[in-house]
Amino acid sequence: MLPSSRLDRLPPYLFAELERKIAEKKAAGVDVISLGIGDPDTPTPGSVIEALARAAADPGTHRYPSNRGRPELREAFARFYARRFGVELDPDSEIIPALGAKECIFNLNLAFLDPDSVALAADPGYPVYTGGPLLAGAEAVLMPLVPELGFAPDLDAIGGDVAERARLLYLNYPNNPTGAVVPDGLFERAVAFGREYGVLIVHDASYTETTFDGYVAPSFLETPGAKDVGVEVFSLSKGWNMTGWRTAAIVGNPDAVSTYWKLKTNIDSGLFEGLQLAAARALDDGPPAEMPGIYQRRRDLVCDALREIGVDVMPPKGTIYVWAPVPEGHTSASYCELVLEESGVVVSPGGAYGPNGEGFFRISLTVDDQRLSEAVERLRGSLGG
Ligand SMILES: Cc1ncc(COP(=O)(O)O)c(C=O)c1O
């Protein structure tokens, strides 16, 4: 058996050593608390589950879906974007449902990249922005995100040759893993960059509905000219506690949306129609209103505890993560191993999200309050003073 050479292009799996240590701890009977993965612990809203049950009972939803999506879902996305962001979308040409943002982002690489072309990807960033281009046979060029620039890429620093070969540029605000919200002017600069170099700007809006302290995240498509050069990938996973439902959409530039559709008709057969109708209900209801408050409380719990153990952390205004610098004398990996060793708590090493993530670690706020309080007490107890 010979796997394809394209799989060899993927970087080594950086969580491997940590996962081995976690397994070791569990085998030794330690009650490990994982703050590693960003998967909401709170259930999907009841109204959405009821809508799914009703739709699933209708045999009209049981056949192959169309990859264009049911009009009910596309229209619900259009209503949501109009209400939430003031962005007008044409449900017939500017919206296609996706099987989660991950599928959509991965397939955009196949749809837009050739072997000599480039995707510009944030470093640190969601791994599909770099793995996707490699699997598409192209190149991912990293754009460093550093605290001094508010975790915004410096688009002026992208060399002419790279910019000329670039076909895609990924942005994501509120940002995983840094928790940063979009710095002033970045979306406008991205529109100008897209125009100058003919690059499709892809904004991953996975966390726009999870924000704190009164901050309201914008859509990239609110930016003048954005629809001429870009698309947004909007997911219900995090905001609606629907990670398992695999429900998202690509919205924006109609040519890009239709290119994605053309690729997708050759790859999958779309989203179960019952799910599409339930997702329409979710969009019309809006995200569960209590979630930002829940995460904000957890964020404060974690940030207070980190400060007490000497970690210099900035509370994020969005996402479901806290991103913090590792104390002096540690690498990301060595600090995460120390935290696991001393407290039985799993946090993610920043280096796993790209070279510029080195020196940081990420805590996910997606365990229930009781477990999170216990994790925090353990950190205080074992690493404090
Ligand atoms: C930035 C970002 N984009 C996309 C995803 C995946 O979203 P989905 O569940 O819609 O595939 C994640 C999941 O963690 C993410 O952090």
GROMACS .gro file of C-alpha atoms and ligand atoms in nm:
model
  401
    1MET     CA    1   0.000   0.000   0.000
    2LEU     CA    2   0.142   0.336  -0.102
    3PRO     CA    3  -0.020   0.656   0.028
    4SER     CA    4  -0.009   0.958  -0.203
    5SER     CA    5   0.299   1.179  -0.186
    6ARG     CA    6   0.078   1.481  -0.116
    7LEU     CA    7   0.023   1.354   0.237
    8ASP     CA    8   0.401   1.369   0.295
    9ARG     CA    9   0.389   1.743   0.238
   10LEU     CA   10   0.191   1.797   0.558
   11PRO     CA   11   0.399   1.908   0.859
   12PRO     CA   12   0.445   1.667   1.152
   13TYR     CA   13   0.157   1.657   1.396
   14LEU     CA   14   0.267   1.884   1.677
   15PHE     CA   15   0.024   1.757   1.937
   16ALA     CA   16   0.171   1.405   1.912
   17GLU     CA   17   0.405   1.430   2.212
   18LEU     CA   18   0.142   1.604   2.425
   19GLU     CA   19  -0.117   1.340   2.333
   20ARG     CA   20   0.124   1.065   2.433
   21LYS     CA   21   0.174   1.232   2.771
   22ILE     CA   22  -0.203   1.277   2.819
   23ALA     CA   23  -0.258   0.907   2.750
   24GLU     CA   24   0.018   0.823   2.998
   25LYS     CA   25  -0.144   1.039   3.268
   26LYS     CA   26  -0.487   0.890   3.210
   27ALA     CA   27  -0.344   0.539   3.224
   28ALA     CA   28  -0.189   0.634   3.560
   29GLY     CA   29  -0.536   0.728   3.687
   30VAL     CA   30  -0.501   1.108   3.672
   31ASP     CA   31  -0.831   1.293   3.615
   32VAL     CA   32  -0.710   1.498   3.319
   33ILE     CA   33  -0.907   1.817   3.236
   34SER     CA   34  -0.869   1.910   2.871
   35LEU     CA   35  -0.880   2.277   2.782
   36GLY     CA   36  -0.728   2.186   2.448
   37ILE     CA   37  -1.010   2.170   2.195
   38GLY     CA   38  -1.257   2.444   2.098
   39ASP     CA   39  -1.575   2.241   2.098
   40PRO     CA   40  -1.869   2.403   2.282
   41ASP     CA   41  -1.992   2.196   2.577
   42THR     CA   42  -2.341   2.355   2.583
   43PRO     CA   43  -2.617   2.186   2.379
   44THR     CA   44  -2.764   2.313   2.053
   45PRO     CA   45  -3.079   2.525   2.112
   46GLY     CA   46  -3.396   2.318   2.160
   47SER     CA   47  -3.584   2.501   1.882
   48VAL     CA   48  -3.320   2.390   1.632
   49ILE     CA   49  -3.338   2.028   1.749
   50GLU     CA   50  -3.719   2.038   1.719
   51ALA     CA   51  -3.691   2.186   1.369
   52LEU     CA   52  -3.456   1.903   1.272
   53ALA     CA   53  -3.690   1.639   1.414
   54ARG     CA   54  -3.983   1.784   1.218
   55ALA     CA   55  -3.782   1.813   0.898
   56ALA     CA   56  -3.635   1.464   0.935
   57ALA     CA   57  -3.987   1.319   0.963
   58ASP     CA   58  -4.074   1.463   0.621
   59PRO     CA   59  -3.976   1.219   0.343
   60GLY     CA   60  -3.932   1.521   0.116
   61THR     CA   61  -3.596   1.581   0.288
   62HIS     CA   62  -3.462   1.228   0.243
   63ARG     CA   63  -3.325   1.235  -0.108
   64TYR     CA   64  -2.998   1.370  -0.248
   65PRO     CA   65  -2.977   1.738  -0.167
   66SER     CA   66  -2.870   1.990  -0.428
   67ASN     CA   67  -2.532   2.149  -0.369
   68ARG     CA   68  -2.693   2.488  -0.420
   69GLY     CA   69  -2.883   2.431  -0.096
   70ARG     CA   70  -3.252   2.466  -0.020
   71PRO     CA   71  -3.390   2.813  -0.094
   72GLU     CA   72  -3.519   2.824   0.266
   73LEU     CA   73  -3.161   2.805   0.396
   74ARG     CA   74  -3.010   3.047   0.145
   75GLU     CA   75  -3.290   3.294   0.219
   76ALA     CA   76  -3.236   3.253   0.593
   77PHE     CA   77  -2.864   3.333   0.549
   78ALA     CA   78  -2.960   3.642   0.348
   79ARG     CA   79  -3.204   3.755   0.620
   80PHE     CA   80  -2.945   3.693   0.889
   81TYR     CA   81  -2.674   3.892   0.706
   82ALA     CA   82  -2.916   4.181   0.644
   83ARG     CA   83  -3.032   4.190   1.007
   84ARG     CA   84  -2.702   4.124   1.180
   85PHE     CA   85  -2.450   4.299   0.953
   86GLY     CA   86  -2.656   4.522   0.724
   87VAL     CA   87  -2.512   4.325   0.429
   88GLU     CA   88  -2.741   4.247   0.133
   89LEU     CA   89  -2.684   3.905  -0.027
   90ASP     CA   90  -2.858   3.752  -0.327
   91PRO     CA   91  -2.974   3.407  -0.212
   92ASP     CA   92  -2.955   3.276  -0.571
   93SER     CA   93  -2.599   3.370  -0.659
   94GLU     CA   94  -2.414   3.481  -0.346
   95ILE     CA   95  -2.475   3.199  -0.095
   96ILE     CA   96  -2.394   2.826  -0.100
   97PRO     CA   97  -2.423   2.608   0.211
   98ALA     CA   98  -2.110   2.418   0.320
   99LEU     CA   99  -2.047   2.110   0.533
  100GLY     CA  100  -1.879   2.326   0.798
  101ALA     CA  101  -1.624   2.603   0.751
  102LYS     CA  102  -1.347   2.342   0.741
  103GLU     CA  103  -1.482   2.175   0.428
  104CYS     CA  104  -1.539   2.509   0.263
  105ILE     CA  105  -1.191   2.643   0.338
  106PHE     CA  106  -1.024   2.321   0.229
  107ASN     CA  107  -1.217   2.308  -0.097
  108LEU     CA  108  -1.147   2.674  -0.177
  109ASN     CA  109  -0.783   2.569  -0.204
  110LEU     CA  110  -0.868   2.302  -0.460
  111ALA     CA  111  -1.094   2.545  -0.645
  112PHE     CA  112  -0.846   2.833  -0.671
  113LEU     CA  113  -0.487   2.708  -0.645
  114ASP     CA  114  -0.254   2.570  -0.910
  115PRO     CA  115   0.084   2.412  -0.837
  116ASP     CA  116   0.281   2.735  -0.882
  117SER     CA  117   0.039   2.951  -0.686
  118VAL     CA  118   0.024   3.069  -0.328
  119ALA     CA  119  -0.227   3.104  -0.046
  120LEU     CA  120  -0.143   3.366   0.214
  121ALA     CA  121  -0.213   3.228   0.558
  122ALA     CA  122  -0.197   3.377   0.906
  123ASP     CA  123   0.074   3.251   1.142
  124PRO     CA  124  -0.041   3.147   1.398
  125GLY     CA  125  -0.365   3.033   1.240
  126TYR     CA  126  -0.625   2.764   1.192
  127PRO     CA  127  -0.426   2.473   1.042
  128VAL     CA  128  -0.648   2.425   0.732
  129TYR     CA  129  -0.518   2.760   0.590
  130THR     CA  130  -0.176   2.597   0.555
  131GLY     CA  131  -0.258   2.225   0.517
  132GLY     CA  132  -0.521   2.296   0.248
  133PRO     CA  133  -0.282   2.468   0.006
  134LEU     CA  134  -0.022   2.192   0.053
  135LEU     CA  135  -0.278   1.921  -0.019
  136ALA     CA  136  -0.385   2.120  -0.326
  137GLY     CA  137  -0.025   2.095  -0.449
  138ALA     CA  138   0.035   2.469  -0.400
  139GLU     CA  139   0.224   2.673  -0.143
  140ALA     CA  140   0.114   2.841   0.179
  141VAL     CA  141   0.310   3.157   0.257
  142LEU     CA  142   0.283   3.263   0.618
  143MET     CA  143   0.183   3.612   0.729
  144PRO     CA  144   0.312   3.665   1.086
  145LEU     CA  145   0.054   3.783   1.339
  146VAL     CA  146   0.231   3.959   1.625
  147PRO     CA  147   0.090   4.133   1.935
  148GLU     CA  148   0.260   4.464   1.843
  149LEU     CA  149   0.040   4.489   1.530
  150GLY     CA  150  -0.275   4.373   1.709
  151PHE     CA  151  -0.237   4.030   1.548
  152ALA     CA  152  -0.300   4.178   1.202
  153PRO     CA  153  -0.087   4.066   0.908
  154ASP     CA  154   0.134   4.337   0.758
  155LEU     CA  155   0.007   4.326   0.401
  156ASP     CA  156   0.268   4.583   0.289
  157ALA     CA  157   0.541   4.337   0.387
  158ILE     CA  158   0.421   4.076   0.136
  159GLY     CA  159   0.682   4.064  -0.138
  160GLY     CA  160   0.586   4.149  -0.498
  161ASP     CA  161   0.669   3.802  -0.629
  162VAL     CA  162   0.460   3.631  -0.360
  163ALA     CA  163   0.174   3.877  -0.407
  164GLU     CA  164   0.180   3.814  -0.784
  165ARG     CA  165   0.155   3.437  -0.729
  166ALA     CA  166  -0.108   3.465  -0.455
  167ARG     CA  167  -0.462   3.356  -0.537
  168LEU     CA  168  -0.608   3.339  -0.186
  169LEU     CA  169  -0.560   3.539   0.132
  170TYR     CA  170  -0.711   3.407   0.455
  171LEU     CA  171  -0.825   3.632   0.736
  172ASN     CA  172  -1.011   3.533   1.052
  173TYR     CA  173  -1.151   3.778   1.310
  174PRO     CA  174  -1.231   3.729   1.592
  175ASN     CA  175  -0.919   3.521   1.556
  176ASN     CA  176  -0.830   3.167   1.648
  177PRO     CA  177  -0.595   3.117   1.827
  178THR     CA  178  -0.506   3.472   1.940
  179GLY     CA  179  -0.854   3.592   2.040
  180ALA     CA  180  -0.779   3.922   1.859
  181VAL     CA  181  -1.058   4.124   1.702
  182VAL     CA  182  -1.009   4.292   1.367
  183PRO     CA  183  -0.776   4.592   1.395
  184ASP     CA  184  -0.903   4.921   1.245
  185GLY     CA  185  -0.844   4.946   0.873
  186LEU     CA  186  -0.734   4.586   0.814
  187PHE     CA  187  -1.041   4.483   0.612
  188GLU     CA  188  -1.005   4.800   0.399
  189ARG     CA  189  -0.636   4.723   0.335
  190ALA     CA  190  -0.730   4.365   0.243
  191VAL     CA  191  -0.983   4.492  -0.015
  192ALA     CA  192  -0.712   4.714  -0.169
  193PHE     CA  193  -0.466   4.420  -0.171
  194GLY     CA  194  -0.724   4.193  -0.334
  195ARG     CA  195  -0.788   4.453  -0.604
  196GLU     CA  196  -0.419   4.524  -0.671
  197TYR     CA  197  -0.312   4.162  -0.707
  198GLY     CA  198  -0.632   3.986  -0.813
  199VAL     CA  199  -0.631   3.781  -0.492
  200LEU     CA  200  -0.951   3.635  -0.348
  201ILE     CA  201  -0.985   3.750   0.012
  202VAL     CA  202  -1.142   3.479   0.226
  203HIS     CA  203  -1.266   3.590   0.564
  204ASP     CA  204  -1.336   3.309   0.807
  205ALA     CA  205  -1.616   3.441   1.029
  206SER     CA  206  -1.636   3.140   1.259
  207TYR     CA  207  -1.634   3.350   1.579
  208THR     CA  208  -1.829   3.668   1.500
  209GLU     CA  209  -2.113   3.571   1.735
  210THR     CA  210  -1.895   3.505   2.038
  211THR     CA  211  -1.773   3.842   2.162
  212PHE     CA  212  -1.740   4.014   2.501
  213ASP     CA  213  -1.745   4.346   2.683
  214GLY     CA  214  -2.001   4.491   2.441
  215TYR     CA  215  -1.781   4.439   2.134
  216VAL     CA  216  -1.980   4.352   1.820
  217ALA     CA  217  -1.777   4.183   1.546
  218PRO     CA  218  -1.827   4.305   1.190
  219SER     CA  219  -1.860   4.099   0.875
  220PHE     CA  220  -1.580   4.149   0.621
  221LEU     CA  221  -1.858   4.209   0.368
  222GLU     CA  222  -1.954   4.533   0.546
  223THR     CA  223  -1.631   4.682   0.407
  224PRO     CA  224  -1.684   4.890   0.091
  225GLY     CA  225  -1.575   4.687  -0.213
  226ALA     CA  226  -1.539   4.361  -0.017
  227LYS     CA  227  -1.786   4.174  -0.234
  228ASP     CA  228  -1.581   4.264  -0.545
  229VAL     CA  229  -1.277   4.080  -0.412
  230GLY     CA  230  -1.388   3.847  -0.141
  231VAL     CA  231  -1.604   3.593   0.029
  232GLU     CA  232  -1.688   3.515   0.387
  233VAL     CA  233  -1.718   3.168   0.536
  234PHE     CA  234  -1.984   3.180   0.806
  235SER     CA  235  -2.030   2.883   1.039
  236LEU     CA  236  -2.300   2.793   1.288
  237SER     CA  237  -2.058   2.566   1.475
  238LYS     CA  238  -1.938   2.791   1.755
  239GLY     CA  239  -2.205   3.060   1.789
  240TRP     CA  240  -2.497   2.813   1.800
  241ASN     CA  241  -2.321   2.518   1.972
  242MET     CA  242  -2.354   2.317   1.652
  243THR     CA  243  -2.004   2.182   1.582
  244GLY     CA  244  -2.137   1.831   1.522
  245TRP     CA  245  -2.398   1.949   1.273
  246ARG     CA  246  -2.143   2.057   1.007
  247THR     CA  247  -2.335   2.363   0.895
  248ALA     CA  248  -2.186   2.671   0.733
  249ALA     CA  249  -2.201   2.874   0.412
  250ILE     CA  250  -1.981   3.064   0.175
  251VAL     CA  251  -2.126   3.406   0.100
  252GLY     CA  252  -2.014   3.702  -0.109
  253ASN     CA  253  -1.854   3.738  -0.452
  254PRO     CA  254  -2.083   3.551  -0.694
  255ASP     CA  255  -1.801   3.432  -0.925
  256ALA     CA  256  -1.608   3.287  -0.631
  257VAL     CA  257  -1.925   3.129  -0.489
  258SER     CA  258  -2.001   2.970  -0.823
  259THR     CA  259  -1.641   2.842  -0.864
  260TYR     CA  260  -1.669   2.677  -0.522
  261TRP     CA  261  -2.004   2.526  -0.626
  262LYS     CA  262  -1.852   2.388  -0.947
  263LEU     CA  263  -1.579   2.210  -0.751
  264LYS     CA  264  -1.822   2.089  -0.487
  265THR     CA  265  -2.056   1.924  -0.735
  266ASN     CA  266  -1.766   1.688  -0.806
  267ILE     CA  267  -1.684   1.616  -0.443
  268ASP     CA  268  -1.990   1.585  -0.222
  269SER     CA  269  -2.366   1.592  -0.244
  270GLY     CA  270  -2.445   1.870  -0.003
  271LEU     CA  271  -2.602   1.899   0.336
  272PHE     CA  272  -2.891   1.674   0.447
  273GLU     CA  273  -3.203   1.878   0.372
  274GLY     CA  274  -3.349   1.824   0.718
  275LEU     CA  275  -3.037   1.985   0.857
  276GLN     CA  276  -3.066   2.271   0.614
  277LEU     CA  277  -3.419   2.348   0.737
  278ALA     CA  278  -3.303   2.327   1.099
  279ALA     CA  279  -3.013   2.561   1.019
  280ALA     CA  280  -3.260   2.807   0.864
  281ARG     CA  281  -3.448   2.803   1.193
  282ALA     CA  282  -3.124   2.860   1.385
  283LEU     CA  283  -3.037   3.163   1.171
  284ASP     CA  284  -3.383   3.312   1.208
  285ASP     CA  285  -3.374   3.265   1.586
  286GLY     CA  286  -3.021   3.406   1.610
  287PRO     CA  287  -2.744   3.256   1.822
  288PRO     CA  288  -2.837   3.162   2.181
  289ALA     CA  289  -2.815   3.494   2.362
  290GLU     CA  290  -2.666   3.356   2.684
  291MET     CA  291  -2.347   3.213   2.529
  292PRO     CA  292  -2.127   3.526   2.515
  293GLY     CA  293  -2.202   3.589   2.885
  294ILE     CA  294  -2.111   3.232   2.973
  295TYR     CA  295  -1.779   3.253   2.787
  296GLN     CA  296  -1.706   3.599   2.926
  297ARG     CA  297  -1.744   3.469   3.281
  298ARG     CA  298  -1.518   3.173   3.202
  299ARG     CA  299  -1.266   3.403   3.033
  300ASP     CA  300  -1.245   3.615   3.347
  301LEU     CA  301  -1.206   3.309   3.569
  302VAL     CA  302  -0.915   3.186   3.355
  303CYS     CA  303  -0.746   3.523   3.309
  304ASP     CA  304  -0.759   3.599   3.684
  305ALA     CA  305  -0.604   3.262   3.766
  306LEU     CA  306  -0.334   3.298   3.499
  307ARG     CA  307  -0.235   3.639   3.634
  308GLU     CA  308  -0.210   3.491   3.981
  309ILE     CA  309   0.037   3.231   3.861
  310GLY     CA  310   0.250   3.493   3.687
  311VAL     CA  311   0.119   3.472   3.331
  312ASP     CA  312   0.086   3.813   3.164
  313VAL     CA  313  -0.244   3.766   2.980
  314MET     CA  314  -0.471   4.010   2.791
  315PRO     CA  315  -0.841   3.912   2.818
  316PRO     CA  316  -0.971   3.863   2.461
  317LYS     CA  317  -1.276   4.048   2.326
  318GLY     CA  318  -1.390   3.748   2.125
  319THR     CA  319  -1.364   3.375   2.045
  320ILE     CA  320  -1.375   3.090   2.293
  321TYR     CA  321  -1.003   3.097   2.368
  322VAL     CA  322  -0.751   3.268   2.591
  323TRP     CA  323  -0.408   3.315   2.426
  324ALA     CA  324  -0.128   3.384   2.667
  325PRO     CA  325   0.253   3.409   2.665
  326VAL     CA  326   0.440   3.126   2.834
  327PRO     CA  327   0.649   3.236   3.131
  328GLU     CA  328   1.015   3.308   3.068
  329GLY     CA  329   1.245   3.011   3.037
  330HIS     CA  330   0.986   2.791   2.866
  331THR     CA  331   0.893   2.695   2.513
  332SER     CA  332   0.524   2.646   2.433
  333ALA     CA  333   0.567   2.272   2.440
  334SER     CA  334   0.770   2.261   2.763
  335TYR     CA  335   0.518   2.486   2.941
  336CYS     CA  336   0.219   2.278   2.827
  337GLU     CA  337   0.399   1.965   2.947
  338LEU     CA  338   0.470   2.131   3.281
  339VAL     CA  339   0.104   2.235   3.321
  340LEU     CA  340  -0.007   1.880   3.245
  341GLU     CA  341   0.253   1.730   3.476
  342GLU     CA  342   0.182   1.959   3.770
  343SER     CA  343  -0.193   2.002   3.743
  344GLY     CA  344  -0.337   1.740   3.507
  345VAL     CA  345  -0.472   2.022   3.287
  346VAL     CA  346  -0.425   2.017   2.910
  347VAL     CA  347  -0.357   2.346   2.732
  348SER     CA  348  -0.245   2.376   2.368
  349PRO     CA  349   0.109   2.475   2.270
  350GLY     CA  350   0.105   2.788   2.053
  351GLY     CA  351   0.371   2.647   1.822
  352ALA     CA  352   0.111   2.401   1.690
  353TYR     CA  353  -0.061   2.695   1.516
  354GLY     CA  354   0.252   2.817   1.333
  355PRO     CA  355   0.604   2.942   1.408
  356ASN     CA  356   0.474   3.274   1.544
  357GLY     CA  357   0.261   3.085   1.794
  358GLU     CA  358   0.580   2.972   1.966
  359GLY     CA  359   0.607   3.138   2.306
  360PHE     CA  360   0.229   3.124   2.363
  361PHE     CA  361  -0.030   2.873   2.476
  362ARG     CA  362  -0.404   2.853   2.419
  363ILE     CA  363  -0.678   2.772   2.666
  364SER     CA  364  -1.020   2.676   2.538
  365LEU     CA  365  -1.322   2.789   2.742
  366THR     CA  366  -1.542   2.498   2.635
  367VAL     CA  367  -1.568   2.289   2.950
  368ASP     CA  368  -1.849   2.337   3.198
  369ASP     CA  369  -1.810   2.591   3.476
  370GLN     CA  370  -1.746   2.332   3.745
  371ARG     CA  371  -1.462   2.161   3.553
  372LEU     CA  372  -1.318   2.494   3.452
  373SER     CA  373  -1.320   2.614   3.815
  374GLU     CA  374  -1.147   2.296   3.915
  375ALA     CA  375  -0.887   2.339   3.638
  376VAL     CA  376  -0.825   2.693   3.753
  377GLU     CA  377  -0.789   2.586   4.117
  378ARG     CA  378  -0.539   2.321   4.014
  379LEU     CA  379  -0.336   2.577   3.818
  380ARG     CA  380  -0.335   2.809   4.119
  381GLY     CA  381  -0.243   2.526   4.353
  382SER     CA  382   0.034   2.364   4.155
  383LEU     CA  383   0.186   2.653   3.960
  384GLY     CA  384   0.107   2.951   4.181
  385GLY     CA  385   0.387   3.131   4.367
  386LIG     C1  386  -1.087   2.968   1.267
  386LIG     C2  387  -1.168   2.845   1.247
  386LIG     N1  388  -1.226   2.824   1.128
  386LIG     C3  389  -1.300   2.714   1.105
  386LIG     C4  390  -1.319   2.619   1.203
  386LIG     C5  391  -1.402   2.498   1.172
  386LIG     O1  392  -1.536   2.531   1.174
  386LIG     P1  393  -1.649   2.428   1.128
  386LIG     O2  394  -1.691   2.352   1.249
  386LIG     O3  395  -1.758   2.515   1.074
  386LIG     O4  396  -1.589   2.340   1.024
  386LIG     C6  397  -1.261   2.635   1.327
  386LIG     C7  398  -1.276   2.534   1.432
  386LIG     O5  399  -1.215   2.534   1.534
  386LIG     C8  400  -1.183   2.752   1.350
  386LIG     O6  401  -1.125   2.774   1.467
   0.00000   0.00000   0.00000
